[in-house]
Amino acid sequence: MSSKRQRIRHIDLSLETADDEVRALEEAEDGGDQEEEEEEKEGCEVLISNEDEEANKHQEENQTEEKEQSYEKPTAKDVIKDELCVLQAEMERMKEENRMLQEVIDRTMNDYYDLQMKFADIQQEDQPKEHQVFLSLGRQSSDEIKQAKVADRGSGLADDEELGLSLSLQTHVDPHQRDDAREEKGKGLQSWAAGELTTITSQSINPATRKTRVSVRARCQGPTMNDGCQWRKYGQKVAKGNPCPRAYYRCTVAPGCPVRKQQVQRCLEDMSILVTTYEGTHNHPLPVGATAMASTAASSLSSSPLSYLSPYLANPSLPLSTMSSFTSSAGYSGIFGGRQ
DNA sequence: CGCGTTTGACCCGCGC
DNA sequence: GCGCGGGTCAAACGCG
């Protein structure tokens, strides 16, 4: 199991790198005038790109000086024109580069999604059949199913039959359960909509209690990530092996809501990454804000990776039912790979 | 004064 | 059975 986690970490790193590169390029391209897609900043990357730009400027200035020495007194206008041309050319080049990087991100996200599906399948196989009954990949589109199958063939880790079973089972899922799952998934995805989430997660099952569990890894500066629901802290504990305390929150949107979440700030690997584990299913509809974010996040995931980077740019008017394209029954799913 | 957070005590499951 | 560790409770405290 640890090897699987390592695989996910590897993916996370690559995604963040791509994200940073694009962000740095965008900064360099428009000087940060564009509306920021993420509130969180990686200042060092921006600085690097600015330094590059300055270095280019210095180079251009040096070239200009050389020109001035070799030619006969060009007018100031000519010099400015030259600089302008060079800058415009540079800008065009960076735009092109930006486009290419976006394509790379696009491909990477597709690969990432495939891997998530594969990971869910692998974990499905690890569980007893009794648990698999509750597993579901949600109402995937035929393309997504194909992708998953292709991935399965490539790895030889899962078989199409099992995937098909899962798909068929979810059509019999109790609507209430599906709502619960949507809520579960929504909670995690709301962070996407908030632009805070950098990675998605893993799921886990508590065999003893059989409670639904979804964990979300989010890059978040604050003590807790805003997922649209109201939470009340009811306890805090220092877990062994992690110097950072684990906080326990309870959903206060509705009295008696069984949903709890635990947050663990992982100090050792990355202080900025917050691992949030949601447990249980809501016994109430999600707040409007949370639902909107959830559906927005859903559309962002199922559409372009750019909207993944900036979920608010995605169409927020998509119906909540869109969520079922990657949510599932009883709290589990392809992406989160959840189980009950 | 009400609500949320903090924190020590308690409970319970699990491994030995 | 015992010890350990995670999870929860509830009184105390702080803040608006």
Tab-separated table of C-alpha atoms (C1' of nucleotides) in Angstrom:
chain	number	residue	atom	x	y	z
A	1	MET	CA	0.000	0.000	0.000
A	2	SER	CA	2.842	2.365	0.737
A	3	SER	CA	4.035	2.088	-2.828
A	4	LYS	CA	0.669	3.312	-4.018
A	5	ARG	CA	0.941	6.335	-1.807
A	6	GLN	CA	4.352	7.029	-3.121
A	7	ARG	CA	2.956	6.935	-6.596
A	8	ILE	CA	0.368	9.500	-5.709
A	9	ARG	CA	2.942	11.757	-4.167
A	10	HIS	CA	4.934	11.568	-7.271
A	11	ILE	CA	1.947	12.658	-9.278
A	12	ASP	CA	1.296	15.502	-6.943
A	13	LEU	CA	4.760	16.823	-7.355
A	14	SER	CA	4.634	16.761	-11.080
A	15	LEU	CA	1.351	18.567	-11.157
A	16	GLU	CA	2.529	21.264	-8.849
A	17	THR	CA	5.592	21.763	-10.928
A	18	ALA	CA	3.562	22.185	-14.050
A	19	ASP	CA	1.248	24.522	-12.266
A	20	ASP	CA	4.073	26.651	-11.028
A	21	GLU	CA	5.660	26.828	-14.413
A	22	VAL	CA	2.503	28.028	-16.019
A	23	ARG	CA	1.890	30.505	-13.282
A	24	ALA	CA	5.371	31.874	-13.582
A	25	LEU	CA	4.945	32.183	-17.320
A	26	GLU	CA	1.670	33.963	-16.933
A	27	GLU	CA	3.238	36.366	-14.524
A	28	ALA	CA	6.029	37.053	-16.901
A	29	GLU	CA	3.645	37.446	-19.792
A	30	ASP	CA	1.196	39.959	-18.476
A	31	GLY	CA	2.951	41.224	-15.421
A	32	GLY	CA	0.267	39.863	-13.128
A	33	ASP	CA	-2.454	42.065	-14.586
A	34	GLN	CA	-4.585	39.078	-15.301
A	35	GLU	CA	-7.082	38.073	-12.730
A	36	GLU	CA	-5.409	35.669	-10.417
A	37	GLU	CA	-6.721	32.155	-10.683
A	38	GLU	CA	-5.446	31.096	-7.343
A	39	GLU	CA	-5.224	33.145	-4.251
A	40	GLU	CA	-2.240	31.273	-3.060
A	41	LYS	CA	1.028	32.632	-4.401
A	42	GLU	CA	4.311	31.040	-5.014
A	43	GLY	CA	6.324	34.157	-4.865
A	44	CYS	CA	9.673	32.579	-5.583
A	45	GLU	CA	8.570	31.343	-8.982
A	46	VAL	CA	7.303	34.743	-9.893
A	47	LEU	CA	10.510	36.304	-8.759
A	48	ILE	CA	12.511	33.952	-10.880
A	49	SER	CA	10.534	34.775	-13.948
A	50	ASN	CA	10.817	38.459	-13.249
A	51	GLU	CA	14.531	38.073	-12.869
A	52	ASP	CA	14.639	36.374	-16.207
A	53	GLU	CA	12.720	39.197	-17.717
A	54	GLU	CA	15.072	41.699	-16.179
A	55	ALA	CA	18.026	39.743	-17.420
A	56	ASN	CA	16.524	39.859	-20.880
A	57	LYS	CA	16.039	43.572	-20.540
A	58	HIS	CA	19.634	44.028	-19.520
A	59	GLN	CA	20.693	41.954	-22.462
A	60	GLU	CA	18.553	44.025	-24.732
A	61	GLU	CA	19.971	47.180	-23.263
A	62	ASN	CA	23.462	45.920	-23.836
A	63	GLN	CA	22.579	45.079	-27.394
A	64	THR	CA	21.133	48.511	-27.811
A	65	GLU	CA	24.305	50.059	-26.497
A	66	GLU	CA	26.336	48.023	-28.928
A	67	LYS	CA	24.106	49.178	-31.687
A	68	GLU	CA	24.601	52.727	-30.643
A	69	GLN	CA	28.335	52.250	-30.821
A	70	SER	CA	28.371	50.549	-34.180
A	71	TYR	CA	25.776	52.661	-35.928
A	72	GLU	CA	25.605	56.325	-36.338
A	73	LYS	CA	23.585	57.853	-33.580
A	74	PRO	CA	20.186	56.231	-33.876
A	75	THR	CA	17.444	58.430	-32.550
A	76	ALA	CA	15.806	57.725	-29.233
A	77	LYS	CA	12.640	56.729	-31.041
A	78	ASP	CA	14.483	54.094	-33.020
A	79	VAL	CA	15.911	52.654	-29.858
A	80	ILE	CA	12.491	52.510	-28.224
A	81	LYS	CA	11.020	50.955	-31.334
A	82	ASP	CA	13.687	48.309	-31.346
A	83	GLU	CA	13.076	47.521	-27.718
A	84	LEU	CA	9.385	47.390	-28.346
A	85	CYS	CA	9.832	44.949	-31.199
A	86	VAL	CA	12.064	42.746	-29.125
A	87	LEU	CA	9.649	42.796	-26.243
A	88	GLN	CA	6.717	42.039	-28.481
A	89	ALA	CA	8.562	39.162	-30.045
A	90	GLU	CA	9.450	37.893	-26.630
A	91	MET	CA	5.864	38.203	-25.546
A	92	GLU	CA	4.672	36.251	-28.562
A	93	ARG	CA	7.209	33.588	-27.864
A	94	MET	CA	6.109	33.303	-24.247
A	95	LYS	CA	2.474	33.173	-25.250
A	96	GLU	CA	3.255	30.291	-27.532
A	97	GLU	CA	5.199	28.642	-24.752
A	98	ASN	CA	2.297	29.199	-22.428
A	99	ARG	CA	-0.052	27.513	-24.846
A	100	MET	CA	2.238	24.543	-25.077
A	101	LEU	CA	2.476	24.265	-21.323
A	102	GLN	CA	-1.260	24.382	-21.043
A	103	GLU	CA	-1.469	21.482	-23.427
A	104	VAL	CA	1.028	19.643	-21.293
A	105	ILE	CA	-1.099	20.301	-18.250
A	106	ASP	CA	-4.090	19.096	-20.158
A	107	ARG	CA	-2.409	15.825	-20.928
A	108	THR	CA	-1.030	15.539	-17.433
A	109	MET	CA	-4.447	15.997	-15.926
A	110	ASN	CA	-5.867	13.302	-18.143
A	111	ASP	CA	-3.095	10.977	-17.095
A	112	TYR	CA	-3.619	11.954	-13.514
A	113	TYR	CA	-7.299	11.198	-13.742
A	114	ASP	CA	-6.565	7.842	-15.309
A	115	LEU	CA	-4.201	7.022	-12.508
A	116	GLN	CA	-6.762	7.994	-9.932
A	117	MET	CA	-9.219	5.637	-11.543
A	118	LYS	CA	-6.652	2.930	-11.614
A	119	PHE	CA	-5.777	3.540	-8.009
A	120	ALA	CA	-9.410	3.207	-7.037
A	121	ASP	CA	-9.640	-0.064	-8.908
A	122	ILE	CA	-6.559	-1.376	-7.188
A	123	GLN	CA	-7.966	-0.505	-3.822
A	124	GLN	CA	-11.223	-2.097	-4.775
A	125	GLU	CA	-9.370	-5.295	-5.407
A	126	ASP	CA	-7.736	-5.062	-2.027
A	127	GLN	CA	-11.081	-5.064	-0.302
A	128	PRO	CA	-13.310	-8.031	0.402
A	129	LYS	CA	-16.203	-8.407	-1.975
A	130	GLU	CA	-18.625	-7.270	0.629
A	131	HIS	CA	-17.082	-3.843	0.431
A	132	GLN	CA	-16.998	-3.823	-3.305
A	133	VAL	CA	-20.729	-3.885	-3.417
A	134	PHE	CA	-20.643	-0.335	-2.216
A	135	LEU	CA	-17.901	0.681	-4.505
A	136	SER	CA	-18.793	2.658	-7.463
A	137	LEU	CA	-17.162	4.724	-10.084
A	138	GLY	CA	-20.155	6.899	-10.456
A	139	ARG	CA	-21.997	7.561	-13.637
A	140	GLN	CA	-19.003	7.867	-15.803
A	141	SER	CA	-19.159	8.934	-19.320
A	142	SER	CA	-18.312	6.313	-21.874
A	143	ASP	CA	-15.036	8.092	-22.505
A	144	GLU	CA	-14.099	7.901	-18.884
A	145	ILE	CA	-14.953	4.241	-18.778
A	146	LYS	CA	-12.816	3.652	-21.803
A	147	GLN	CA	-9.970	5.530	-20.233
A	148	ALA	CA	-10.220	3.469	-17.100
A	149	LYS	CA	-10.321	0.287	-19.092
A	150	VAL	CA	-7.350	1.254	-21.141
A	151	ALA	CA	-5.475	2.029	-17.988
A	152	ASP	CA	-6.486	-1.286	-16.535
A	153	ARG	CA	-5.279	-3.160	-19.565
A	154	GLY	CA	-2.017	-1.350	-19.380
A	155	SER	CA	-1.396	-2.275	-15.816
A	156	GLY	CA	-3.099	-5.594	-15.776
A	157	LEU	CA	-4.224	-4.785	-12.301
A	158	ALA	CA	-7.926	-4.827	-12.799
A	159	ASP	CA	-10.298	-6.429	-15.143
A	160	ASP	CA	-13.075	-4.931	-17.169
A	161	GLU	CA	-15.584	-7.204	-15.667
A	162	GLU	CA	-15.130	-5.804	-12.254
A	163	LEU	CA	-15.369	-2.304	-13.482
A	164	GLY	CA	-18.517	-3.170	-15.315
A	165	LEU	CA	-20.005	-4.649	-12.212
A	166	SER	CA	-19.278	-1.554	-10.299
A	167	LEU	CA	-20.904	0.570	-12.909
A	168	SER	CA	-23.982	-1.501	-13.067
A	169	LEU	CA	-24.299	-1.612	-9.342
A	170	GLN	CA	-24.354	2.067	-8.987
A	171	THR	CA	-27.437	2.275	-11.109
A	172	HIS	CA	-29.169	0.494	-8.290
A	173	VAL	CA	-27.800	2.724	-5.690
A	174	ASP	CA	-30.299	4.129	-3.340
A	175	PRO	CA	-30.903	7.761	-4.249
A	176	HIS	CA	-30.358	8.807	-0.715
A	177	GLN	CA	-27.015	7.127	-0.709
A	178	ARG	CA	-26.108	8.844	-3.896
A	179	ASP	CA	-26.980	12.147	-2.337
A	180	ASP	CA	-24.762	11.308	0.545
A	181	ALA	CA	-21.982	10.450	-1.788
A	182	ARG	CA	-22.480	13.647	-3.669
A	183	GLU	CA	-22.216	15.529	-0.463
A	184	GLU	CA	-19.166	13.635	0.571
A	185	LYS	CA	-17.492	14.258	-2.688
A	186	GLY	CA	-18.713	17.767	-2.751
A	187	LYS	CA	-17.032	18.548	0.481
A	188	GLY	CA	-13.702	17.624	-0.838
A	189	LEU	CA	-14.219	19.272	-4.135
A	190	GLN	CA	-15.363	22.476	-2.685
A	191	SER	CA	-11.786	23.158	-1.939
A	192	TRP	CA	-11.081	22.939	-5.589
A	193	ALA	CA	-13.632	25.565	-6.146
A	194	ALA	CA	-11.994	27.635	-3.487
A	195	GLY	CA	-8.774	27.350	-5.390
A	196	GLU	CA	-6.994	25.862	-2.461
A	197	LEU	CA	-6.778	22.243	-3.320
A	198	THR	CA	-3.661	21.109	-4.963
A	199	THR	CA	-4.127	17.422	-4.816
A	200	ILE	CA	-6.882	15.027	-4.345
A	201	THR	CA	-6.795	12.352	-2.133
A	202	SER	CA	-7.107	8.962	-1.097
A	203	GLN	CA	-9.924	7.219	0.505
A	204	SER	CA	-9.971	4.775	3.253
A	205	ILE	CA	-12.314	2.536	5.014
A	206	ASN	CA	-12.720	1.794	8.585
A	207	PRO	CA	-13.518	-1.909	8.530
A	208	ALA	CA	-14.583	-1.875	12.116
A	209	THR	CA	-17.148	0.855	11.957
A	210	ARG	CA	-17.768	0.851	8.204
A	211	LYS	CA	-18.073	4.579	8.139
A	212	THR	CA	-17.490	6.417	4.944
A	213	ARG	CA	-14.193	8.186	4.848
A	214	VAL	CA	-12.776	10.551	2.340
A	215	SER	CA	-9.489	12.273	2.780
A	216	VAL	CA	-8.420	15.344	0.905
A	217	ARG	CA	-4.964	16.746	0.618
A	218	ALA	CA	-5.075	20.448	0.179
A	219	ARG	CA	-2.483	23.130	-0.022
A	220	CYS	CA	-3.885	25.611	2.392
A	221	GLN	CA	-2.382	28.478	4.349
A	222	GLY	CA	-5.077	28.760	6.938
A	223	PRO	CA	-5.680	26.460	9.874
A	224	THR	CA	-8.527	24.860	7.995
A	225	MET	CA	-9.685	24.876	4.442
A	226	ASN	CA	-12.983	26.446	3.591
A	227	ASP	CA	-15.204	23.772	2.117
A	228	GLY	CA	-18.473	25.614	2.357
A	229	CYS	CA	-19.856	23.783	5.343
A	230	GLN	CA	-19.985	24.955	8.919
A	231	TRP	CA	-17.771	23.070	11.295
A	232	ARG	CA	-17.329	23.249	14.990
A	233	LYS	CA	-14.165	22.108	16.621
A	234	TYR	CA	-14.773	19.627	19.381
A	235	GLY	CA	-11.366	18.295	20.092
A	236	GLN	CA	-7.698	18.264	19.318
A	237	LYS	CA	-5.143	15.597	19.765
A	238	VAL	CA	-1.477	15.163	19.092
A	239	ALA	CA	-1.116	12.051	17.026
A	240	LYS	CA	1.902	9.890	17.541
A	241	GLY	CA	4.548	10.430	14.931
A	242	ASN	CA	3.254	13.793	13.886
A	243	PRO	CA	4.188	16.860	15.903
A	244	CYS	CA	1.237	18.711	14.453
A	245	PRO	CA	-1.977	18.320	16.379
A	246	ARG	CA	-4.963	16.726	14.757
A	247	ALA	CA	-8.119	18.733	15.101
A	248	TYR	CA	-11.593	17.297	15.122
A	249	TYR	CA	-14.552	19.153	13.672
A	250	ARG	CA	-18.221	18.391	13.582
A	251	CYS	CA	-20.686	19.555	10.990
A	252	THR	CA	-23.003	22.156	12.487
A	253	VAL	CA	-25.090	22.885	9.426
A	254	ALA	CA	-27.821	20.701	10.838
A	255	PRO	CA	-28.193	19.480	14.406
A	256	GLY	CA	-27.302	15.854	14.689
A	257	CYS	CA	-25.400	15.725	11.442
A	258	PRO	CA	-23.041	12.782	11.830
A	259	VAL	CA	-20.342	14.152	9.548
A	260	ARG	CA	-17.022	14.819	11.164
A	261	LYS	CA	-13.767	15.905	9.774
A	262	GLN	CA	-10.282	15.621	11.058
A	263	GLN	CA	-7.480	17.773	9.913
A	264	VAL	CA	-3.867	16.940	10.117
A	265	GLN	CA	-1.207	19.318	9.102
A	266	ARG	CA	1.689	17.340	7.838
A	267	CYS	CA	4.738	19.063	9.148
A	268	LEU	CA	7.380	16.606	8.125
A	269	GLU	CA	6.751	16.578	4.408
A	270	ASP	CA	5.126	19.857	3.664
A	271	MET	CA	3.782	22.279	6.194
A	272	SER	CA	1.485	23.831	3.668
A	273	ILE	CA	-0.353	20.635	2.908
A	274	LEU	CA	-3.397	19.995	4.963
A	275	VAL	CA	-4.850	16.530	5.020
A	276	THR	CA	-8.535	16.587	5.792
A	277	THR	CA	-10.438	13.426	6.445
A	278	TYR	CA	-14.199	13.496	6.214
A	279	GLU	CA	-16.159	10.813	7.931
A	280	GLY	CA	-19.831	10.014	7.672
A	281	THR	CA	-22.565	11.353	5.479
A	282	HIS	CA	-24.603	14.494	5.867
A	283	ASN	CA	-28.193	14.125	6.932
A	284	HIS	CA	-29.099	17.435	5.355
A	285	PRO	CA	-28.713	19.204	2.049
A	286	LEU	CA	-25.483	21.015	1.525
A	287	PRO	CA	-25.503	24.768	1.990
A	288	VAL	CA	-26.040	26.731	-1.181
A	289	GLY	CA	-22.476	27.907	-1.264
A	290	ALA	CA	-21.083	24.479	-0.773
A	291	THR	CA	-23.353	22.985	-3.391
A	292	ALA	CA	-22.426	25.616	-5.912
A	293	MET	CA	-18.770	25.073	-5.265
A	294	ALA	CA	-19.211	21.362	-5.477
A	295	SER	CA	-20.926	21.542	-8.829
A	296	THR	CA	-18.399	24.051	-10.042
A	297	ALA	CA	-15.603	21.796	-9.009
A	298	ALA	CA	-17.344	18.939	-10.724
A	299	SER	CA	-17.494	20.749	-13.989
A	300	SER	CA	-13.920	21.790	-13.582
A	301	LEU	CA	-12.741	18.270	-13.104
A	302	SER	CA	-14.683	16.860	-15.959
A	303	SER	CA	-13.766	19.580	-18.347
A	304	SER	CA	-10.416	21.188	-18.755
A	305	PRO	CA	-7.406	21.144	-16.536
A	306	LEU	CA	-7.303	24.884	-16.699
A	307	SER	CA	-10.592	25.032	-15.028
A	308	TYR	CA	-9.096	22.665	-12.535
A	309	LEU	CA	-6.481	25.275	-11.860
A	310	SER	CA	-9.112	27.923	-11.791
A	311	PRO	CA	-12.387	26.259	-11.022
A	312	TYR	CA	-14.269	29.511	-10.825
A	313	LEU	CA	-13.623	30.005	-14.474
A	314	ALA	CA	-15.604	26.929	-15.154
A	315	ASN	CA	-19.287	27.117	-15.721
A	316	PRO	CA	-20.822	27.453	-12.299
A	317	SER	CA	-24.320	27.007	-13.557
A	318	LEU	CA	-23.888	23.331	-14.204
A	319	PRO	CA	-26.449	21.284	-12.386
A	320	LEU	CA	-25.416	19.400	-9.338
A	321	SER	CA	-26.183	16.167	-11.120
A	322	THR	CA	-22.956	16.725	-12.966
A	323	MET	CA	-21.310	15.598	-9.800
A	324	SER	CA	-22.409	12.078	-10.432
A	325	SER	CA	-19.972	11.875	-13.265
A	326	PHE	CA	-17.343	11.328	-10.675
A	327	THR	CA	-19.177	10.783	-7.501
A	328	SER	CA	-20.699	7.602	-6.489
A	329	SER	CA	-22.681	5.609	-4.085
A	330	ALA	CA	-22.330	5.611	-0.361
A	331	GLY	CA	-19.408	7.848	-0.433
A	332	TYR	CA	-17.026	6.335	-2.768
A	333	SER	CA	-15.776	6.919	-6.017
A	334	GLY	CA	-13.352	6.616	-8.738
A	335	ILE	CA	-11.473	9.701	-7.955
A	336	PHE	CA	-11.578	9.439	-4.280
A	337	GLY	CA	-11.764	5.736	-4.467
A	338	GLY	CA	-13.932	5.718	-1.466
A	339	ARG	CA	-15.616	2.774	0.050
A	340	GLN	CA	-18.011	1.905	2.735
B	1	DC	C1'	-24.550	36.485	27.253
B	2	DG	C1'	-24.046	33.321	23.619
B	3	DC	C1'	-21.049	30.880	20.833
B	4	DG	C1'	-16.785	28.800	19.621
B	5	DT	C1'	-12.247	27.106	21.153
B	6	DT	C1'	-9.142	24.900	24.353
B	7	DT	C1'	-7.706	21.188	27.037
B	8	DG	C1'	-7.566	17.556	30.392
B	9	DA	C1'	-10.120	13.483	31.435
B	10	DC	C1'	-12.421	9.618	29.968
B	11	DC	C1'	-13.829	5.829	26.826
B	12	DC	C1'	-12.951	2.268	23.693
B	13	DG	C1'	-10.649	-0.604	20.368
B	14	DC	C1'	-6.574	-3.033	19.319
B	15	DG	C1'	-2.254	-5.448	19.865
B	16	DC	C1'	0.661	-8.055	22.807
C	1	DG	C1'	-5.647	-8.625	31.256
C	2	DC	C1'	-2.956	-4.673	30.431
C	3	DG	C1'	-1.053	-0.810	28.134
C	4	DC	C1'	-1.216	2.298	24.373
C	5	DG	C1'	-3.158	5.410	21.296
C	6	DG	C1'	-6.970	7.519	18.910
C	7	DG	C1'	-11.393	9.655	19.434
C	8	DT	C1'	-14.891	12.079	22.206
C	9	DC	C1'	-16.775	14.636	26.101
C	10	DA	C1'	-17.442	18.538	28.819
C	11	DA	C1'	-15.958	22.211	31.868
C	12	DA	C1'	-13.296	26.308	31.594
C	13	DC	C1'	-12.069	30.090	29.059
C	14	DG	C1'	-12.010	33.802	25.522
C	15	DC	C1'	-14.091	36.810	22.332
C	16	DG	C1'	-17.457	39.718	20.100
